[in-house]
Coordinates of C-alpha atoms and ligand atoms in Angstrom, one line a residue:
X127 CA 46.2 -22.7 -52.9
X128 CA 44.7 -26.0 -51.4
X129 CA 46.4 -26.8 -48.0
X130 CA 46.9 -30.7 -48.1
X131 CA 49.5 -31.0 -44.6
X132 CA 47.8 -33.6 -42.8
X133 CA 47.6 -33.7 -38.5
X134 CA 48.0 -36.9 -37.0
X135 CA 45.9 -35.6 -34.2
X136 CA 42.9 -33.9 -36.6
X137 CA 42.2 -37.7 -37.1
X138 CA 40.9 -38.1 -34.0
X139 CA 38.9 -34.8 -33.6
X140 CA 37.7 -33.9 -37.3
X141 CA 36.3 -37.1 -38.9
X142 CA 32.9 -37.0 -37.9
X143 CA 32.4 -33.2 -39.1
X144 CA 35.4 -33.4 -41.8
X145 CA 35.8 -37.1 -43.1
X146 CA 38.9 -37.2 -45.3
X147 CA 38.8 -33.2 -45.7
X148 CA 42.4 -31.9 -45.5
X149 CA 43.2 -29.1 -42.7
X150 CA 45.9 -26.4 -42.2
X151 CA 49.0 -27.0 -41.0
X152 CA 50.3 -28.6 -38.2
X153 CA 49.3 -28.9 -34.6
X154 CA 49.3 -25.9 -33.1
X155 CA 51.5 -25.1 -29.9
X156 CA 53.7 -28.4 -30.9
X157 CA 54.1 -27.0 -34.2
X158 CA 55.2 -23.6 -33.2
X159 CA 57.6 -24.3 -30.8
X160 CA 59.2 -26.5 -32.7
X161 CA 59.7 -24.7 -35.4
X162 CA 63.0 -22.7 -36.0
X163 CA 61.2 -20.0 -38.0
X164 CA 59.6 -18.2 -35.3
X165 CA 58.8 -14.6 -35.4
X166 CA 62.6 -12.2 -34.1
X167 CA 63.9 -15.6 -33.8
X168 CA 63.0 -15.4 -29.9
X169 CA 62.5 -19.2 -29.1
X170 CA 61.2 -20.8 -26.2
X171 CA 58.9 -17.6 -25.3
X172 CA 55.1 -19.3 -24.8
X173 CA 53.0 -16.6 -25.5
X174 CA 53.6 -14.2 -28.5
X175 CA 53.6 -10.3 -28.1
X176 CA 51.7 -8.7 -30.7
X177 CA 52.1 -5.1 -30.8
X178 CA 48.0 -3.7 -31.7
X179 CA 48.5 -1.1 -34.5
X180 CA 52.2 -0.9 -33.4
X181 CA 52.8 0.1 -30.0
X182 CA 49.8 2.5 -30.2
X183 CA 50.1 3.6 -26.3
X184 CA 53.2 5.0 -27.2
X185 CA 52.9 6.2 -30.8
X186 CA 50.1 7.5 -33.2
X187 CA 48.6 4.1 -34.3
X188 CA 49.2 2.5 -37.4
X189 CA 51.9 4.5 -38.3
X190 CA 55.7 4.0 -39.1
X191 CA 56.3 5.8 -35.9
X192 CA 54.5 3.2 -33.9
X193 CA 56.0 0.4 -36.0
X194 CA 59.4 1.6 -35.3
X195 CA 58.5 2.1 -31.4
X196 CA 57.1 -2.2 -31.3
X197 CA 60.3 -3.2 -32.8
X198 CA 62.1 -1.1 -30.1
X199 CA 59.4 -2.5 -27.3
X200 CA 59.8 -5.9 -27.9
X201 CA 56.9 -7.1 -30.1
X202 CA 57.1 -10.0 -31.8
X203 CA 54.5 -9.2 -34.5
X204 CA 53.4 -6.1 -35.1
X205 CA 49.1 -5.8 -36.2
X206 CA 48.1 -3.5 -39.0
X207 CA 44.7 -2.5 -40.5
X208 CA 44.4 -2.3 -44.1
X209 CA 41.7 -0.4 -46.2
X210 CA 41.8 0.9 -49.6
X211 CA 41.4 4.3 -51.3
X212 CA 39.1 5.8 -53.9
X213 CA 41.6 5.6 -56.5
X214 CA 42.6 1.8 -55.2
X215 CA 45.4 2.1 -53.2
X216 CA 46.3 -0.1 -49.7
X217 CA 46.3 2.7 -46.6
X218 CA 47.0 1.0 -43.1
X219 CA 44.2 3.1 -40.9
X220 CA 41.9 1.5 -38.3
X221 CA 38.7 3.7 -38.9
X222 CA 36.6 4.0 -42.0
X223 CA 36.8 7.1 -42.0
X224 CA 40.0 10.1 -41.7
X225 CA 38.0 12.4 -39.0
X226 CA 39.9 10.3 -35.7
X227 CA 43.4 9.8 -36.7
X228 CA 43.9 13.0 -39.0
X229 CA 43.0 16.4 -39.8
X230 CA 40.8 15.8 -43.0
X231 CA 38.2 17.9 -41.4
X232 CA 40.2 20.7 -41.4
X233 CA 42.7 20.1 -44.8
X234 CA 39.0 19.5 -46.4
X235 CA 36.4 21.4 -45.1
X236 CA 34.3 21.2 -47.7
X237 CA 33.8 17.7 -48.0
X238 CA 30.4 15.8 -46.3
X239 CA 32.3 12.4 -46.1
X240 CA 35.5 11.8 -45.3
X241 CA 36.0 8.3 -45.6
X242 CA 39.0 6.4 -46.5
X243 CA 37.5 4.8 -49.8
X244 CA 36.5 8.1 -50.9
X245 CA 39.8 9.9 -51.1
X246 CA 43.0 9.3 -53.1
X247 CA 46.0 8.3 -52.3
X248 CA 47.3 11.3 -53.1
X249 CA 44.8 13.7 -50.8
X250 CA 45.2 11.3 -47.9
X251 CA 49.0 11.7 -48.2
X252 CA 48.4 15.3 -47.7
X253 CA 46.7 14.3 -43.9
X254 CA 48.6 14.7 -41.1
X255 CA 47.9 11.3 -38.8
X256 CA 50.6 12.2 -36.1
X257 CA 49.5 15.4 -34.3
X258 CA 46.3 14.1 -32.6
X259 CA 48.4 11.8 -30.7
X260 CA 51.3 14.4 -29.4
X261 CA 53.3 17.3 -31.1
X262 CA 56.5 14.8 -31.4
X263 CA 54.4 13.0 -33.4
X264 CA 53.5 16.1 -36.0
X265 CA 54.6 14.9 -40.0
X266 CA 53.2 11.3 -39.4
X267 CA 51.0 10.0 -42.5
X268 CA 49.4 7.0 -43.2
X269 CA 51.4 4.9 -44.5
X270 CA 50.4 2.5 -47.8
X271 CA 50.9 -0.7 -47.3
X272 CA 53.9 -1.1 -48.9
X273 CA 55.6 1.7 -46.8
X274 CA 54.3 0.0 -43.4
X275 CA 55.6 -3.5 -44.5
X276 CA 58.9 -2.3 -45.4
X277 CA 58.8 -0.5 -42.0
X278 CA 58.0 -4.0 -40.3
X279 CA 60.8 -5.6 -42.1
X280 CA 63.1 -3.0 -41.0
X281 CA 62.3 -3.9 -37.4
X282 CA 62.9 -7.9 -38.0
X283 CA 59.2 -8.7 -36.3
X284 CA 56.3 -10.4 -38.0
X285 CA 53.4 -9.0 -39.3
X286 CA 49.2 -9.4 -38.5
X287 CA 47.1 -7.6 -41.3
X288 CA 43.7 -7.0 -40.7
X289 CA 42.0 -6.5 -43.6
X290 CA 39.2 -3.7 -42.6
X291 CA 35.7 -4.8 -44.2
X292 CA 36.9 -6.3 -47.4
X293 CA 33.5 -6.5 -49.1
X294 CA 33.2 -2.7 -48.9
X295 CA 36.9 -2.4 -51.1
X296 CA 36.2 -4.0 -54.5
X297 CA 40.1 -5.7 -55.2
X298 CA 41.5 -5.1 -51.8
X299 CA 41.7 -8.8 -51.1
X300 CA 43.3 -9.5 -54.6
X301 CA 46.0 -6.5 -53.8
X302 CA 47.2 -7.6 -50.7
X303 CA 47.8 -11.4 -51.7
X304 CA 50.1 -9.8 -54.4
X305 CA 52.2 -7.4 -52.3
X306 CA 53.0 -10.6 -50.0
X307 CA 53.4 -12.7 -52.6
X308 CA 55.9 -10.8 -54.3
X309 CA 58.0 -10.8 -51.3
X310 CA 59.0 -14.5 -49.9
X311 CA 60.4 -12.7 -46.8
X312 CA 56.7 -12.9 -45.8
X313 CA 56.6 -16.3 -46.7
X314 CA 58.1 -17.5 -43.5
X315 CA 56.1 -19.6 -41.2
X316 CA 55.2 -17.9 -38.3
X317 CA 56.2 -14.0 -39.8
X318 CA 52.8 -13.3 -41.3
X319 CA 49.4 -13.7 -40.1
X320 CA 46.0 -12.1 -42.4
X321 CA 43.2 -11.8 -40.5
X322 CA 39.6 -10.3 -40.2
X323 CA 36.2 -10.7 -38.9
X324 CA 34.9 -11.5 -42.4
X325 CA 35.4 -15.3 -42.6
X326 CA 34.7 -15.3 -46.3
X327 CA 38.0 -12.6 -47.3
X328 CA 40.6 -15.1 -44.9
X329 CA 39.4 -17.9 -47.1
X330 CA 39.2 -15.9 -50.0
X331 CA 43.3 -15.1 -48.6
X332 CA 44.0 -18.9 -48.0
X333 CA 43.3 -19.5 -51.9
X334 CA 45.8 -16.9 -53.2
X335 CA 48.5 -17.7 -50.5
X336 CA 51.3 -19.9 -49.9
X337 CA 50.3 -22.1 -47.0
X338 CA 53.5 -20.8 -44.8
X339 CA 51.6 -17.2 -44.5
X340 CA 49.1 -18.2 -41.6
X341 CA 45.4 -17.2 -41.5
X342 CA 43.4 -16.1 -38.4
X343 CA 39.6 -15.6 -37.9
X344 CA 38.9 -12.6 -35.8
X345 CA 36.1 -13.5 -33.2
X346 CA 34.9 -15.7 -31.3
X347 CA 33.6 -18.8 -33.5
X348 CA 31.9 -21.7 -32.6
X349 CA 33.4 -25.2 -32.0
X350 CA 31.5 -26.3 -35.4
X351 CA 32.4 -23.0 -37.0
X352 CA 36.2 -23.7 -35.7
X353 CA 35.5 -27.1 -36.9
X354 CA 34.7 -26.1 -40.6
X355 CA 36.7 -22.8 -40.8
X356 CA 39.5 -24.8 -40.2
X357 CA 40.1 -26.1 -43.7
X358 CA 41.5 -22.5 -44.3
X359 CA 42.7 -21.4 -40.8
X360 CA 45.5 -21.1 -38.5
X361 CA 44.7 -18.6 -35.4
X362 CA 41.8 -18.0 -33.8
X363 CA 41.9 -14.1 -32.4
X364 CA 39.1 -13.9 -29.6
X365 CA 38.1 -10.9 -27.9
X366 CA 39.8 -10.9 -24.2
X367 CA 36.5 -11.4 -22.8
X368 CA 35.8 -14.5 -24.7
X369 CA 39.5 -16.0 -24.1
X370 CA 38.8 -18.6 -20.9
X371 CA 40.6 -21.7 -20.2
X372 CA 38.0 -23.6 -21.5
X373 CA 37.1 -21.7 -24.8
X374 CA 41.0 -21.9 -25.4
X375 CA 41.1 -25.2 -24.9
X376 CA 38.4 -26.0 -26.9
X377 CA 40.2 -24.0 -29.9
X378 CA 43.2 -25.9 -29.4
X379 CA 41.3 -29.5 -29.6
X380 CA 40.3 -28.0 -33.1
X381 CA 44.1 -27.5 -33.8
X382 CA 44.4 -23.7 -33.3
X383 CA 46.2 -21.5 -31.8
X384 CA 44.7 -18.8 -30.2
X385 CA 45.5 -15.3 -29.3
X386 CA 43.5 -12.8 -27.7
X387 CA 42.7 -8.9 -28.4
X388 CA 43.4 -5.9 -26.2
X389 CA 45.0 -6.2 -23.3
X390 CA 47.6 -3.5 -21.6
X391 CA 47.7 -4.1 -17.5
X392 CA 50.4 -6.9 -16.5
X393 CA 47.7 -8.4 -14.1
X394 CA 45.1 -9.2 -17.4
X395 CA 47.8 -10.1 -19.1
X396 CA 48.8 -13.0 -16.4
X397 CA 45.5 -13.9 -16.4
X398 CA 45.1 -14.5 -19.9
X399 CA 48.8 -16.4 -20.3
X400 CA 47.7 -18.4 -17.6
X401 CA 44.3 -19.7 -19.4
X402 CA 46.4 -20.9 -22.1
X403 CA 46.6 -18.2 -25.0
X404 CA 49.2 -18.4 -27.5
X405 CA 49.6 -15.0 -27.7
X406 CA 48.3 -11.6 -26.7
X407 CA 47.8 -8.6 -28.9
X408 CA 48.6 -5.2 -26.4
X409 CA 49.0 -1.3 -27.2
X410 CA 52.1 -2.0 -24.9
X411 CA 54.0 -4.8 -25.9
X412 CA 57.2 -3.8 -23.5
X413 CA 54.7 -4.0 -20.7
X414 CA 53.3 -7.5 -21.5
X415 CA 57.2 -8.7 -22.6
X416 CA 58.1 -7.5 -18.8
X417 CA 55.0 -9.7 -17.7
X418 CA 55.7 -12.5 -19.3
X419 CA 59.7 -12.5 -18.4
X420 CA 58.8 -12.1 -14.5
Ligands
G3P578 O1 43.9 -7.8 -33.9 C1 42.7 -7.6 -33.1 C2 42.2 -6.3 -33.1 O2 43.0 -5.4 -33.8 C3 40.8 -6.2 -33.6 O3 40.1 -5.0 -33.2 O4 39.2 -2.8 -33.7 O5 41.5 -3.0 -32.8 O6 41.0 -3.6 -35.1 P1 40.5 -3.5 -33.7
CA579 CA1 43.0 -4.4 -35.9

């Protein structure tokens, strides 16, 4: 879908790269404190807690158990990774393969490979992806998509879905545009962000999207790559090491806003409020929520 929403402000920064090209969206800190749609509802907070694969300091990552432990931590969205299975179904793992976060090796000795895309759905249900992180944790699997959304919902946070290395997961791009599609709860601007470090799949995501579910380039672009990718993007999601007052500022003269990737002591996290980030993506979101509230 073609985003038309004009920025007063883009006139002044865009025309010589972009003459007359449309952009995304509005502005980008003006924009989201202003709106009433914010994710939990939790106006006036300046920098947004995102909780990195759920709270995954405190819970097997990218599991409903971590989900459940953001929402309880004080996340405001709550980042996902999304690959695909042999047989074509949406799993929510980092890694490309099971060998970290399960026991495939040991369920299926036999096999050479045990990557995600060469599985089912159905032996990869059979993993367990909780006992590598702590006994309590023993019975966890990886969820599907759908099961880790529905999770989400149930903790009344927004979502960030990485999509892990689209191009190697023929349909992928097409099956997660359709799960959010069909639900408008995700429709909600400010409650859903798809991002990734291929460039190509988030604009790929901006055609089959309503422009309410926000898009974010993973990285640490250009300002002419900022200038063109922003035709289809929202957020820019930097490494913490790229994420300086100036580069920050920069993204935001291109109309972004921009949050930064991993960050778990209160004193880094200071630091990178302070320079101007829009949010912060942590394994510990109750740590970074005590940061930001002192
Ligand atoms: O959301 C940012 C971050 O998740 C990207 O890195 O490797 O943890 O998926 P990674
Ligand atoms: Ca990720």
């Amino acid at each position: 879908m073609a985003r038309l929403g004009a920025v007063l402000t883009a006139a002044a920064v865009l025309p010589l790269v972009l003459p007359a090209a449309p952009v995304r969206a509005e502005p980008p800190q003006a924009a989201w404190a202003a709106s009433p749609m914010q994710p939990n509802a939790r106006a006036g907070r300046s920098v947004v807690v995102i909780a990195h694969r759920g709270a995954s300091a405190y819970a097997p990552e990218n599991t409903l158990a971590a989900i459940r432990e953001a929402g309880k931590r004080g996340a405001d969205l709550i980042e996902l990774d999304v690959r695909q299975t042999k047989d074509g179904k949406l799993v929510v793992i980092h890694d490309a393969t099971l060998t970290r976060t399960t026991d495939a090796r040991k369920k299926f000795p036999k096999r050479t490979s045990w990557r995600v895309g060469d599985l089912t759905l159905k032996q990869i249900k059979t993993l367990d992806a909780g006992a590598w992180f702590g006994k309590a944790y023993r019975g966890q699997r990886v969820p599907t998509l759908a099961e880790a959304l529905k999770a989400v919902k149930a903790t009344g946070d927004g979502v960030v879905l990485e999509l892990k290395e689209p191009d190697k997961y023929p349909g992928l791009t097409q099956r997660v545009a359709a799960l959010l599609k069909a639900d408008r709860h995700w429709h909600v601007r400010g409650r859903t962000l798809v991002q990734s470090f291929q460039w190509s799949a988030v604009r790929d995501m901006n055609e089959r999207l309503p422009s309410t579910i926000e898009m974010g380039l993973l990285g640490a672009p250009t300002f002419a790559e900022m200038l063109r990718s922003r035709l289809y993007a929202d957020v820019i999601h930097v490494p913490k090491g790229s994420a300086g007052a100036g580069y920050v500022r920069q993204a935001h003269n291109a109309l972004y806003r921009v949050y930064a990737y991993t960050v778990n002591d209160a004193a880094s996290l200071r630091r990178l409020a302070s320079s101007g980030v829009d949010g912060i993506t942590t394994d510990r979101p109750d740590v970074l929520r005590a940061a930001l509230d002192s």
